[in-house]
CSV table of C-alpha atoms in Angstrom, one decimal:
chain,number,residue,atom,x,y,z
I,1,MET,CA,3.1,-14.7,22.6
I,2,THR,CA,2.5,-12.4,25.7
I,3,THR,CA,5.0,-10.4,26.9
I,4,LEU,CA,5.6,-12.7,30.0
I,5,GLU,CA,6.1,-15.7,27.6
I,6,MET,CA,8.3,-13.6,25.1
I,7,ILE,CA,10.5,-12.6,28.4
I,8,ASN,CA,10.5,-16.8,29.4
I,9,GLN,CA,11.5,-17.4,25.1
I,10,PHE,CA,14.1,-14.8,25.5
I,11,ASN,CA,15.8,-16.8,29.3
I,12,THR,CA,15.5,-20.0,27.0
I,13,LEU,CA,18.2,-18.8,24.4
I,14,LYS,CA,19.7,-17.0,26.5
I,15,ASP,CA,20.7,-19.5,28.7
I,16,LEU,CA,21.7,-21.9,25.3
I,17,TYR,CA,24.0,-19.3,24.3
I,18,GLN,CA,25.7,-18.7,28.3
I,19,ALA,CA,24.5,-14.7,28.1
I,20,PRO,CA,24.7,-13.3,31.7
I,21,TYR,CA,21.3,-12.8,33.9
I,22,TYR,CA,19.0,-9.2,33.1
I,23,ASP,CA,16.2,-9.0,35.2
I,24,PRO,CA,12.5,-8.7,33.2
I,25,ASP,CA,13.3,-4.8,33.3
I,26,ASP,CA,16.1,-4.9,31.2
I,27,ILE,CA,14.8,-7.3,29.3
I,28,ILE,CA,11.2,-6.0,28.0
I,29,LEU,CA,14.2,-2.6,27.2
I,30,PHE,CA,15.8,-4.9,25.2
I,31,LEU,CA,12.3,-7.0,23.4
I,32,ASN,CA,11.3,-3.4,22.5
I,33,ARG,CA,14.6,-2.1,20.9
I,34,ALA,CA,14.1,-5.5,18.7
I,35,ILE,CA,10.6,-4.5,18.0
I,36,GLU,CA,11.3,-1.7,16.7
I,37,SER,CA,15.3,-2.5,14.8
I,38,ARG,CA,12.3,-5.3,13.0
I,39,VAL,CA,10.2,-2.8,12.0
I,40,ASP,CA,12.7,-0.9,10.3
I,41,SER,CA,14.1,-3.5,8.6
I,42,TYR,CA,11.2,-3.3,6.3
I,43,TYR,CA,11.8,0.1,4.6
I,44,PRO,CA,14.7,1.8,3.7
I,45,ARG,CA,17.2,4.2,5.7
I,46,LYS,CA,16.0,7.9,5.0
I,47,ASN,CA,18.7,8.6,3.7
I,48,GLU,CA,19.0,6.8,0.7
I,49,PRO,CA,17.0,7.7,-2.9
I,50,THR,CA,14.6,5.3,-2.6
I,51,LEU,CA,11.3,6.2,-1.6
I,52,GLU,CA,10.4,6.6,-4.9
I,53,SER,CA,9.8,3.3,-5.6
I,54,TYR,CA,7.3,3.2,-2.6
I,55,VAL,CA,4.9,5.5,-4.7
I,56,GLY,CA,3.0,4.5,-7.2
I,57,GLN,CA,4.3,1.1,-7.7
I,58,SER,CA,2.8,-2.4,-6.7
I,59,GLN,CA,4.1,-3.0,-3.0
I,60,ARG,CA,5.7,-5.9,-1.6
I,61,SER,CA,3.6,-8.1,0.7
I,62,LEU,CA,4.4,-6.8,4.4
I,63,ASP,CA,3.0,-9.7,6.2
I,64,GLY,CA,5.4,-9.3,9.2
I,65,ILE,CA,4.0,-5.9,10.1
I,66,HIS,CA,0.8,-6.2,8.6
I,67,THR,CA,-1.1,-5.0,12.2
I,68,LEU,CA,1.0,-1.5,12.0
I,69,ILE,CA,0.0,-0.3,8.3
I,70,LYS,CA,-3.2,2.9,8.8
I,71,SER,CA,-4.3,4.9,5.8
I,72,SER,CA,-5.6,8.5,7.1
I,73,THR,CA,-7.5,11.0,5.4
I,74,THR,CA,-6.9,13.9,7.4
I,75,GLY,CA,-4.2,16.7,7.7
I,76,LEU,CA,-4.3,18.0,4.2
I,77,ASN,CA,-3.9,21.6,4.7
I,78,ALA,CA,-4.1,23.7,1.4
I,79,GLY,CA,-1.5,26.3,0.7
I,80,GLY,CA,2.4,25.4,2.4
I,81,THR,CA,3.8,28.3,0.5
I,82,GLN,CA,5.7,29.2,4.6
I,83,PHE,CA,7.7,26.0,3.6
I,84,HIS,CA,8.0,26.6,-0.1
I,85,LYS,CA,6.5,29.4,-2.4
I,86,ARG,CA,5.6,26.8,-4.7
I,87,ALA,CA,4.5,24.3,-2.3
I,88,LYS,CA,0.4,24.0,-3.4
I,89,ALA,CA,-0.1,21.9,-0.3
I,90,TYR,CA,0.6,19.9,2.8
I,91,VAL,CA,0.2,16.7,4.9
I,92,GLU,CA,0.3,16.7,8.8
I,93,LEU,CA,1.8,13.4,9.6
I,94,PRO,CA,0.3,11.9,12.5
I,95,GLU,CA,1.5,11.5,15.5
I,96,ASP,CA,1.7,7.8,15.6
I,97,TYR,CA,4.1,7.7,12.0
I,98,ARG,CA,6.8,6.3,11.7
I,99,HIS,CA,7.5,5.0,7.5
I,100,PHE,CA,5.8,6.2,4.8
I,101,GLU,CA,4.2,3.1,2.6
I,102,THR,CA,1.9,4.9,-0.8
I,103,ILE,CA,-0.2,7.8,-0.9
I,104,GLU,CA,-3.4,8.3,-3.1
I,105,ILE,CA,-3.7,12.3,-4.0
I,106,ASN,CA,-7.1,12.8,-6.0
I,107,PHE,CA,-7.1,16.3,-7.5
I,108,PRO,CA,-9.2,14.6,-9.1
I,109,PRO,CA,-9.0,12.1,-10.9
I,110,TYR,CA,-5.9,10.4,-10.0
I,111,PRO,CA,-2.2,11.6,-11.4
I,112,GLU,CA,-0.4,8.8,-13.1
I,113,LYS,CA,3.0,9.2,-11.3
I,114,ILE,CA,4.1,10.8,-8.1
I,115,THR,CA,8.1,11.3,-7.5
I,116,VAL,CA,9.8,12.4,-4.7
I,117,LYS,CA,12.5,14.6,-4.1
I,118,GLY,CA,14.6,16.2,-2.1
I,119,PHE,CA,14.6,19.2,-0.5
I,120,ASP,CA,17.1,20.8,-2.5
I,121,GLU,CA,16.1,19.8,-5.5
I,122,ILE,CA,12.3,20.5,-5.8
I,123,ASN,CA,13.5,24.1,-7.7
I,124,GLN,CA,15.1,22.1,-10.5
I,125,VAL,CA,11.9,20.8,-11.5
I,126,PHE,CA,10.4,24.2,-11.9
I,127,SER,CA,12.9,25.5,-14.6
I,128,ASP,CA,12.3,22.3,-16.9
I,129,PRO,CA,9.4,22.6,-19.5
I,130,PHE,CA,8.6,19.6,-19.3
I,131,GLY,CA,9.3,18.7,-15.5
I,132,VAL,CA,6.8,21.4,-14.4
I,133,PRO,CA,4.5,20.4,-11.7
I,134,ASN,CA,1.2,19.9,-12.7
I,135,ASP,CA,-2.0,17.2,-11.8
I,136,SER,CA,-1.3,14.6,-13.9
I,137,SER,CA,2.4,12.8,-14.6
I,138,ASN,CA,4.6,15.8,-12.4
I,139,VAL,CA,3.3,15.2,-8.8
I,140,TYR,CA,6.3,16.1,-6.4
I,141,LEU,CA,6.8,15.2,-2.6
I,142,VAL,CA,8.8,16.9,-0.6
I,143,TRP,CA,9.4,15.4,3.2
I,144,HIS,CA,9.8,18.7,5.3
I,145,ALA,CA,10.2,19.2,9.0
I,146,GLY,CA,6.8,16.1,9.5
I,147,LYS,CA,4.6,16.8,6.7
I,148,ILE,CA,4.9,15.7,3.2
I,149,LEU,CA,4.7,19.0,0.6
I,150,ILE,CA,2.6,18.6,-1.9
I,151,PHE,CA,3.8,20.3,-5.5
I,152,SER,CA,1.3,20.0,-7.8
I,153,GLU,CA,-0.8,23.1,-10.6
I,154,THR,CA,-3.8,22.6,-7.8
I,155,VAL,CA,-4.6,21.4,-4.9
I,156,PRO,CA,-5.8,18.1,-4.3
I,157,VAL,CA,-9.2,17.5,-2.8
I,158,GLU,CA,-8.3,14.2,-1.1
I,159,VAL,CA,-5.4,12.3,0.2
I,160,ASN,CA,-5.2,8.9,1.1
I,161,LEU,CA,-1.9,8.5,3.3
I,162,ILE,CA,-0.8,4.5,3.9
I,163,TYR,CA,1.7,4.3,6.3
I,164,CYS,CA,3.8,2.1,9.0
I,165,LYS,CA,2.7,3.5,12.5
I,166,ASN,CA,5.3,3.1,15.8
I,167,PRO,CA,4.5,-0.1,17.4
I,168,VAL,CA,3.5,-0.4,20.7
I,169,ILE,CA,5.8,-0.5,23.6
I,170,ILE,CA,5.4,-3.5,25.0
I,171,SER,CA,5.3,-3.9,29.1
I,172,LEU,CA,4.0,-6.4,31.5
I,173,THR,CA,0.7,-5.1,31.0
I,174,GLU,CA,1.5,-4.3,27.2
I,175,ASP,CA,1.9,-7.1,24.4
I,176,CYS,CA,3.7,-7.1,20.9
I,177,ASP,CA,1.0,-5.5,18.7
I,178,LEU,CA,3.3,-7.2,15.3
I,179,PRO,CA,2.3,-10.1,14.0
I,180,ILE,CA,2.3,-13.3,16.2
I,181,LEU,CA,5.2,-14.5,12.6
I,182,GLU,CA,7.1,-12.3,13.9
I,183,HIS,CA,7.4,-12.4,17.5
I,184,ARG,CA,10.1,-15.2,17.6
I,185,ASN,CA,12.6,-13.2,15.5
I,186,VAL,CA,12.2,-10.3,18.4
I,187,VAL,CA,13.2,-12.8,21.0
I,188,GLU,CA,16.0,-13.7,19.0
I,189,ILE,CA,17.7,-10.0,17.6
I,190,ALA,CA,16.7,-9.2,21.7
I,191,VAL,CA,19.5,-12.0,22.8
I,192,LYS,CA,21.6,-10.3,20.3
I,193,MET,CA,21.5,-7.2,21.5
I,194,ALA,CA,21.6,-8.3,25.0
I,195,ILE,CA,25.2,-10.9,24.0
I,196,GLY,CA,26.7,-7.7,21.5
I,197,ILE,CA,25.9,-5.8,25.1
I,198,ALA,CA,27.6,-8.2,27.2
I,199,GLU,CA,30.6,-8.4,25.1
I,200,GLU,CA,31.4,-4.9,25.0
I,201,THR,CA,30.9,-5.0,28.8
I,202,ASP,CA,33.4,-7.6,28.6
I,203,ARG,CA,35.8,-6.4,26.6
I,204,ALA,CA,35.5,-2.7,28.6
I,205,LYS,CA,36.3,-4.2,31.9
I,206,LEU,CA,39.5,-6.6,30.3
I,207,SER,CA,40.6,-3.3,28.3
I,208,PRO,CA,42.3,-1.5,31.2
I,209,LEU,CA,43.8,-5.4,32.1
I,210,ILE,CA,45.4,-6.1,28.7
I,211,LYS,CA,46.6,-1.9,28.9
């Protein structure tokens, strides 16, 4: 759907729910918030320790956001001791980065296992003789300050970061870049957001009268 078509569908659903009137600028605001909400629903929250499951395992199909999945082999830097004394390298996150999908690290060869750790956890692996970083089964990643720190035995030769980019901000001249199958979902989420805000506004207006 074009942005105009999404606005028209928003108004159709809004009328069905007898929601208040919103002008096109407000509707576009709701649609953009709904797009971000829909994209984020495919991923774990940042404070949940589930990112590890995204590394070295088969990924579920993300048909609903496949147009946002990108690959980048740039941004690898040797060192990283300015962020952690034991980091061997780091990857700069792309400017359009939103969510992590997976990462391919080649030393060579490719490691058998990659583990995601928290910044406050990484020191513990160095005290475990079986957990000391190497280039095969003990390769660790730590997110820090817009970078992915790599803890290994040597500096990788190549890193390929596969990630979900930020969706475009739609306008009357810029259409949604999610696959068409998600457009209806986005509109429905936007209408629910609009109704929710309208209900909160009504409650705020009634609150002084009730008191």
